[in-house]
Amino acid sequence: MEIIGEKAVVSSSENGKSETETTESSSKDGSICGFDSLHHLLQESLSPPLFQEVSRLLLGLNCGKSLETIALPEPARALSSKHDFDLQAYSFRADKESLRGPRLVRVGLVQNGIALPTTAPFSDQKRAIFQKLTPIIEAAGASGVNIICLQEAWMMPFAFCTREKRWCEFAEPIDGESTEFLQEFARKYNMVIINPILERDIKHGETLWNTAVIIGNHGNIIGKHRKNHIPRVGDFNESTYYMEGNTGHPVFETAYGKIAVNICYGRHHPLNWLAFGLNGAEIVFNPSATVGELSEPMWPIEARNAAIANSYFVGSINRVGTEVFPNPFTSGDGKPQHADFGHFYGSSHFSAPDASCTPSLSRYKDGLMVSDLDLNLCRQLKDKWGFRMTARYEMYSYLLARYVKPDFEPQVISDPLLRRST
């Protein structure tokens, strides 16, 4: 037994399991040594003073203080308990201003696993996922959420890894079944909803896109954004299903603030984040589907860095669970063919422009993350750091304009002595 702080932690060998067995068990069920998140592992393993200091370093401080939790209404908590989904809520404050009042908006992120095996009839799979999401969205509505974002392609399995065309049947127009389903909640709860779908563009030869539909708080469709960047990692290539989007970097002005959607792989591209900021976004959502071996060390870094560099809030969403497909496939990673892409590790969270962030939702359970955001913090951090004023956009644009030309030559100045014969 090892003593950490004031608490005793039993090693894996004393539990009757080797370190390898514990690691394998954790990877299979999605936990971290039996805990649903790193935050809870640290909370249980460290004394309160040590945990507070570690949290300060890992999560940052919001206006000089730790994030406060929000007490959500009993109906929301009852839905979480009945349907077994993780429910967390935090508040990001801003400094009090003399000429502006607070600009508070309550925002929600939904992560979930599929509801039926991938072998079930497609109609049953879609119906079951609608039923599964209903209590989570109802909990958001009961909590007074103003804007909610679902995960990438939430209305289907993440079949893009299989390269099988039959999964294209899940594609639908922007005013299709999934949008109609969510429009009812938008009207019922006066809520803006971001609906990431596999889009079938009827007007352009039934082209497929990876699209986020923005549903207004009156149930109207405000607009759409199509995923800008397509992953090509090994032989995992989502352009089997859709290509890079053609909608640019739109920011949608809603009743609750200016929002944008940076879909999944776009989070690896700093200029993608920058473009949404230049267009005035106050909250950028990153609906994703990513697995542990591929990206988990990057997950808490990229969105948080984007929030800092661009002075806006970021909501990061990732699905959960391991989705097993009927036909094995390979992923260009040197491993034999396999029937699943890996474990989707959830861990959805919010990041703020002052470098603070929430703990993450569970790595293996469905979940709803609720956060109160004071949008005044965006301008306050712009004033504090002056990133927009100190950036050298004219220099960057000059470099980029030259870079995209075929005859581009990098600006490299070599030491003349490097090529001197010895």
XYZ file of C-alpha atoms in Angstrom:
422
model
C 0.000 0.000 0.000
C 1.275 3.436 -0.955
C 0.439 6.568 1.007
C -0.223 9.643 -1.136
C -0.915 12.772 0.871
C -3.297 11.650 3.610
C -4.990 8.874 1.636
C -4.018 5.282 1.102
C -3.873 3.987 -2.457
C -3.769 0.249 -3.065
C -1.347 -0.744 -5.807
C -2.515 -2.994 -8.620
C -0.422 -5.900 -7.375
C -2.083 -5.716 -3.953
C -5.461 -5.831 -5.663
C -4.456 -9.165 -7.132
C -3.871 -7.732 -10.586
C -0.638 -6.984 -12.315
C 0.024 -3.543 -13.745
C -0.511 -4.948 -17.235
C -3.828 -6.519 -16.267
C -5.015 -3.266 -14.702
C -4.047 -1.274 -17.783
C -5.784 -3.736 -20.114
C -8.900 -3.697 -17.948
C -8.937 0.082 -17.897
C -8.560 0.332 -21.645
C -11.420 -2.105 -22.235
C -13.988 -0.406 -19.994
C -12.754 3.109 -20.708
C -11.833 3.917 -17.128
C -8.524 5.182 -15.781
C -7.516 2.618 -13.174
C -11.186 2.236 -12.282
C -11.996 5.965 -12.292
C -14.183 7.653 -14.878
C -11.840 10.634 -15.311
C -8.393 11.905 -14.400
C -10.016 14.534 -12.194
C -11.736 11.905 -10.041
C -8.625 9.743 -9.891
C -6.626 12.683 -8.536
C -9.409 13.724 -6.176
C -9.498 10.281 -4.578
C -5.720 9.833 -4.527
C -4.568 13.168 -3.090
C -5.202 14.988 0.154
C -7.530 18.008 -0.218
C -4.692 20.592 -0.069
C -2.629 18.701 -2.647
C -5.642 18.140 -4.878
C -6.491 21.850 -4.780
C -2.968 22.790 -5.856
C -2.861 20.145 -8.610
C -6.254 21.321 -9.872
C -4.970 24.884 -9.984
C -2.098 23.797 -12.202
C -4.163 21.497 -14.434
C -7.406 23.492 -14.732
C -6.213 27.061 -14.162
C -8.041 29.831 -12.328
C -10.978 31.844 -13.603
C -10.578 35.497 -12.579
C -8.171 34.343 -9.884
C -10.466 31.707 -8.390
C -11.325 28.065 -8.916
C -14.426 27.391 -10.996
C -17.609 27.217 -8.982
C -20.036 24.343 -9.425
C -23.654 25.062 -10.328
C -26.537 23.497 -8.418
C -28.838 22.242 -11.165
C -32.607 21.755 -10.665
C -33.840 18.479 -9.187
C -35.615 17.359 -12.405
C -32.285 17.459 -14.282
C -30.530 15.514 -11.534
C -33.364 12.984 -11.455
C -33.022 12.383 -15.211
C -29.270 11.900 -14.791
C -29.829 9.335 -12.053
C -32.635 7.474 -13.838
C -30.852 7.260 -17.205
C -27.321 6.926 -15.824
C -25.544 9.780 -17.572
C -22.811 11.971 -16.135
C -24.061 15.449 -15.218
C -21.674 18.255 -14.308
C -22.114 22.022 -14.157
C -19.685 24.929 -13.637
C -19.669 28.708 -13.834
C -17.126 30.933 -15.621
C -17.233 34.469 -14.266
C -15.843 37.716 -15.682
C -14.681 40.849 -13.915
C -17.379 43.398 -13.118
C -17.464 46.262 -15.611
C -18.681 49.840 -15.178
C -20.290 50.309 -18.590
C -21.595 46.803 -19.356
C -23.603 44.376 -17.340
C -22.762 40.644 -17.329
C -23.505 38.771 -20.570
C -24.403 35.384 -19.150
C -25.289 32.397 -21.309
C -25.839 28.815 -20.137
C -24.331 26.306 -22.549
C -24.486 22.492 -22.729
C -22.382 19.759 -24.324
C -23.732 16.241 -24.937
C -21.595 13.129 -25.287
C -23.031 9.665 -25.841
C -22.453 6.168 -27.123
C -24.574 4.424 -29.729
C -27.815 2.838 -28.514
C -27.925 -0.452 -30.451
C -25.288 -2.734 -32.014
C -24.131 -1.703 -35.470
C -25.704 -4.913 -36.799
C -29.227 -3.713 -35.960
C -31.432 -2.350 -38.770
C -30.502 1.224 -39.551
C -34.004 2.515 -38.815
C -33.900 0.874 -35.373
C -30.453 2.347 -34.669
C -31.607 5.874 -35.484
C -34.836 5.522 -33.493
C -32.916 4.188 -30.494
C -30.388 7.021 -30.535
C -33.239 9.553 -30.590
C -34.751 7.833 -27.559
C -31.404 7.772 -25.783
C -30.741 11.491 -26.360
C -34.222 12.601 -25.280
C -33.676 12.515 -21.472
C -30.241 14.171 -21.813
C -31.678 17.044 -23.849
C -34.647 17.216 -21.469
C -32.157 17.582 -18.597
C -30.490 20.435 -20.471
C -33.861 22.096 -20.967
C -34.773 21.631 -17.312
C -31.433 23.237 -16.409
C -32.181 26.349 -18.439
C -29.527 25.704 -21.088
C -29.578 28.378 -23.826
C -27.261 26.707 -26.375
C -26.504 23.002 -26.670
C -24.159 21.134 -29.005
C -24.235 17.433 -29.839
C -21.263 15.307 -30.886
C -20.064 14.762 -34.455
C -22.448 12.562 -36.490
C -24.424 11.790 -33.327
C -27.297 10.211 -35.262
C -25.254 7.211 -36.466
C -22.296 4.965 -35.574
C -18.890 6.426 -36.424
C -18.693 4.173 -39.477
C -16.266 6.382 -41.405
C -13.411 4.144 -40.294
C -14.891 1.147 -42.168
C -14.869 2.656 -45.676
C -18.110 0.775 -46.435
C -20.552 2.775 -48.498
C -23.737 1.330 -47.031
C -23.392 3.637 -44.011
C -24.172 6.527 -46.370
C -27.818 5.607 -45.822
C -27.637 7.569 -42.556
C -27.029 10.808 -44.493
C -29.921 13.275 -44.521
C -30.659 16.817 -45.734
C -30.197 19.702 -43.317
C -33.964 19.817 -42.723
C -34.172 16.042 -42.327
C -35.232 13.725 -39.563
C -32.537 14.660 -37.025
C -33.154 18.381 -37.434
C -36.909 17.892 -37.116
C -36.328 15.887 -33.927
C -34.210 18.666 -32.401
C -36.418 21.529 -33.580
C -39.088 20.385 -31.139
C -36.649 20.795 -28.225
C -35.485 24.166 -29.541
C -39.055 25.463 -29.526
C -39.948 23.815 -26.223
C -36.962 25.183 -24.307
C -36.187 28.378 -26.274
C -32.790 26.805 -26.959
C -30.252 27.098 -29.795
C -29.115 23.609 -30.867
C -26.069 22.612 -32.926
C -26.906 19.459 -34.869
C -23.830 17.742 -36.442
C -24.969 15.307 -39.126
C -23.839 13.458 -42.222
C -25.504 15.738 -44.769
C -26.968 14.666 -48.090
C -26.969 17.725 -50.355
C -30.025 17.051 -52.520
C -29.560 20.176 -54.647
C -26.007 19.269 -55.671
C -26.230 15.722 -56.938
C -26.703 14.215 -53.465
C -23.158 15.131 -52.472
C -22.307 14.163 -48.881
C -20.854 16.540 -46.315
C -19.967 16.452 -42.633
C -22.180 19.301 -41.496
C -23.335 21.163 -38.413
C -26.862 22.557 -38.698
C -27.545 25.582 -36.483
C -31.115 25.519 -35.148
C -32.380 28.794 -33.681
C -34.213 29.089 -30.383
C -37.529 29.374 -32.275
C -36.904 26.097 -34.100
C -35.770 27.847 -37.290
C -32.661 26.822 -39.251
C -30.172 29.686 -39.012
C -27.592 28.099 -41.293
C -24.982 25.374 -41.642
C -21.241 24.836 -41.579
C -19.401 22.016 -43.344
C -16.253 20.427 -41.933
C -13.148 22.139 -43.313
C -10.469 19.497 -42.751
C -10.517 15.771 -43.572
C -8.260 13.331 -41.678
C -5.955 11.202 -43.765
C -4.104 9.150 -41.167
C -2.774 5.863 -42.507
C -5.568 4.416 -44.612
C -8.182 6.049 -42.411
C -9.533 8.583 -44.873
C -12.926 10.159 -44.292
C -13.024 11.422 -47.889
C -14.432 7.972 -48.632
C -17.675 9.579 -47.465
C -17.294 13.360 -47.858
C -14.783 15.995 -48.881
C -13.573 19.251 -47.375
C -16.369 21.742 -46.757
C -17.139 24.828 -48.824
C -18.744 27.137 -46.260
C -15.621 28.943 -45.022
C -15.583 29.992 -41.357
C -19.091 31.290 -40.625
C -20.046 32.766 -37.275
C -23.744 32.579 -36.402
C -25.281 35.451 -34.457
C -27.900 33.895 -32.193
C -30.138 35.211 -29.442
C -27.433 34.191 -26.962
C -24.184 35.229 -28.630
C -21.989 34.667 -31.664
C -21.120 31.000 -32.129
C -19.108 28.885 -34.569
C -18.446 25.174 -35.109
C -14.968 23.729 -35.687
C -15.798 20.139 -36.569
C -13.481 17.390 -35.251
C -10.206 17.273 -37.223
C -10.251 21.038 -37.688
C -9.028 21.369 -34.097
C -5.554 20.288 -35.242
C -5.279 23.369 -37.487
C -4.506 26.623 -35.619
C -5.460 28.788 -38.612
C -8.906 27.184 -38.605
C -9.408 28.307 -35.003
C -8.008 31.746 -35.881
C -10.457 32.271 -38.757
C -13.493 31.764 -36.520
C -12.022 34.276 -34.093
C -11.357 36.834 -36.822
C -15.022 36.535 -37.811
C -16.056 37.439 -34.270
C -16.912 34.136 -32.563
C -17.495 34.239 -28.809
C -18.066 30.489 -28.399
C -16.632 27.837 -30.725
C -17.909 24.273 -30.465
C -15.737 21.309 -31.441
C -17.995 18.263 -31.966
C -15.672 15.292 -32.401
C -15.236 11.532 -32.576
C -11.749 10.489 -31.543
C -10.127 7.527 -29.822
C -7.517 7.273 -27.105
C -4.517 5.871 -28.934
C -4.913 8.458 -31.663
C -5.367 11.756 -29.875
C -5.961 11.717 -26.133
C -2.749 13.534 -25.095
C -3.713 16.327 -27.513
C -7.346 16.557 -26.400
C -6.958 18.835 -23.338
C -4.343 21.015 -25.053
C -5.562 22.077 -28.492
C -8.964 23.504 -27.596
C -7.627 25.215 -24.502
C -4.832 26.799 -26.524
C -7.377 27.955 -29.112
C -9.488 29.586 -26.397
C -6.435 31.425 -25.086
C -5.012 32.483 -28.459
C -8.361 33.649 -29.864
C -10.046 35.056 -26.741
C -13.213 32.984 -26.958
C -14.796 30.029 -25.159
C -14.457 26.510 -26.573
C -16.797 23.584 -25.972
C -15.150 20.237 -26.786
C -17.375 17.176 -27.315
C -16.305 13.582 -27.925
C -18.448 10.458 -28.123
C -18.007 7.488 -25.768
C -17.787 3.730 -26.072
C -16.349 1.128 -28.413
C -18.359 0.561 -31.590
C -17.955 -2.924 -33.083
C -18.714 -3.385 -36.781
C -19.741 -6.584 -38.568
C -16.862 -6.565 -41.087
C -13.232 -6.169 -39.908
C -11.093 -3.411 -41.402
C -7.563 -2.027 -41.106
C -6.411 1.444 -40.126
C -2.950 1.694 -41.597
C -1.348 1.239 -38.180
C 0.450 -2.047 -38.831
C -2.053 -4.013 -36.777
C -4.140 -6.921 -38.090
C -7.640 -6.127 -39.272
C -10.044 -5.386 -36.449
C -13.769 -4.795 -35.990
C -13.599 -1.594 -33.940
C -11.834 1.756 -34.300
C -10.931 1.936 -30.598
C -12.444 3.449 -27.468
C -14.041 6.878 -27.839
C -12.961 8.454 -24.572
C -15.599 11.147 -24.037
C -13.943 13.711 -21.717
C -16.049 16.616 -23.012
C -15.228 19.967 -21.380
C -15.224 23.767 -21.664
C -12.167 25.997 -22.034
C -12.125 29.755 -21.377
C -10.029 32.585 -22.824
C -8.300 33.126 -19.466
C -6.785 29.587 -19.645
C -9.205 28.070 -17.144
C -11.206 24.964 -18.000
C -13.700 22.597 -16.468
C -12.940 19.049 -15.417
C -13.946 16.560 -18.097
C -17.003 14.391 -18.318
C -16.597 10.635 -17.975
C -14.403 8.620 -20.333
C -17.063 5.921 -20.734
C -20.533 7.215 -19.779
C -23.031 9.345 -21.629
C -22.956 12.843 -20.245
C -24.150 16.435 -20.150
C -21.768 19.256 -19.300
C -23.445 22.543 -18.392
C -21.550 25.804 -17.973
C -22.484 29.403 -17.373
C -20.291 31.650 -19.507
C -19.979 35.401 -19.039
C -19.151 36.476 -22.584
C -17.685 39.724 -21.253
C -14.590 37.653 -20.484
C -13.791 37.494 -24.219
C -13.275 41.247 -24.563
C -11.582 41.503 -21.174
C -8.903 39.022 -22.247
C -8.473 40.803 -25.603
C -7.821 44.008 -23.681
C -5.469 42.279 -21.256
C -3.230 40.436 -23.716
C -3.679 42.476 -26.895
C -3.199 39.438 -29.148
C -5.278 41.005 -31.928
C -3.334 44.276 -31.751
C 0.117 42.696 -31.538
C -0.447 40.068 -34.252
C 1.302 40.732 -37.573
C -1.396 39.650 -39.995
C 0.159 41.512 -42.913
C 3.369 39.495 -42.484
C 1.466 36.212 -42.194
C -0.668 37.004 -45.238
C 2.443 37.850 -47.271
C 4.052 34.521 -46.331
C 0.880 32.535 -47.034
C 0.365 34.243 -50.381
C 3.865 33.184 -51.414
C 3.578 29.722 -49.860
C 0.610 28.652 -52.000
C 2.498 29.426 -55.231
C 4.306 26.569 -57.021
C 7.617 28.451 -57.061
C 7.647 29.143 -53.308
C 11.080 29.247 -51.689
C 11.325 29.049 -47.874
C 13.023 31.987 -46.203
C 16.073 30.114 -44.909
C 19.414 31.823 -44.341
C 22.207 29.257 -44.185
C 25.496 29.652 -42.419
C 28.023 29.919 -45.303
C 30.485 27.901 -43.265
C 28.159 24.844 -43.278
C 29.264 23.953 -46.811
C 32.907 24.750 -46.299
C 35.089 21.704 -46.926
C 37.007 20.543 -43.858
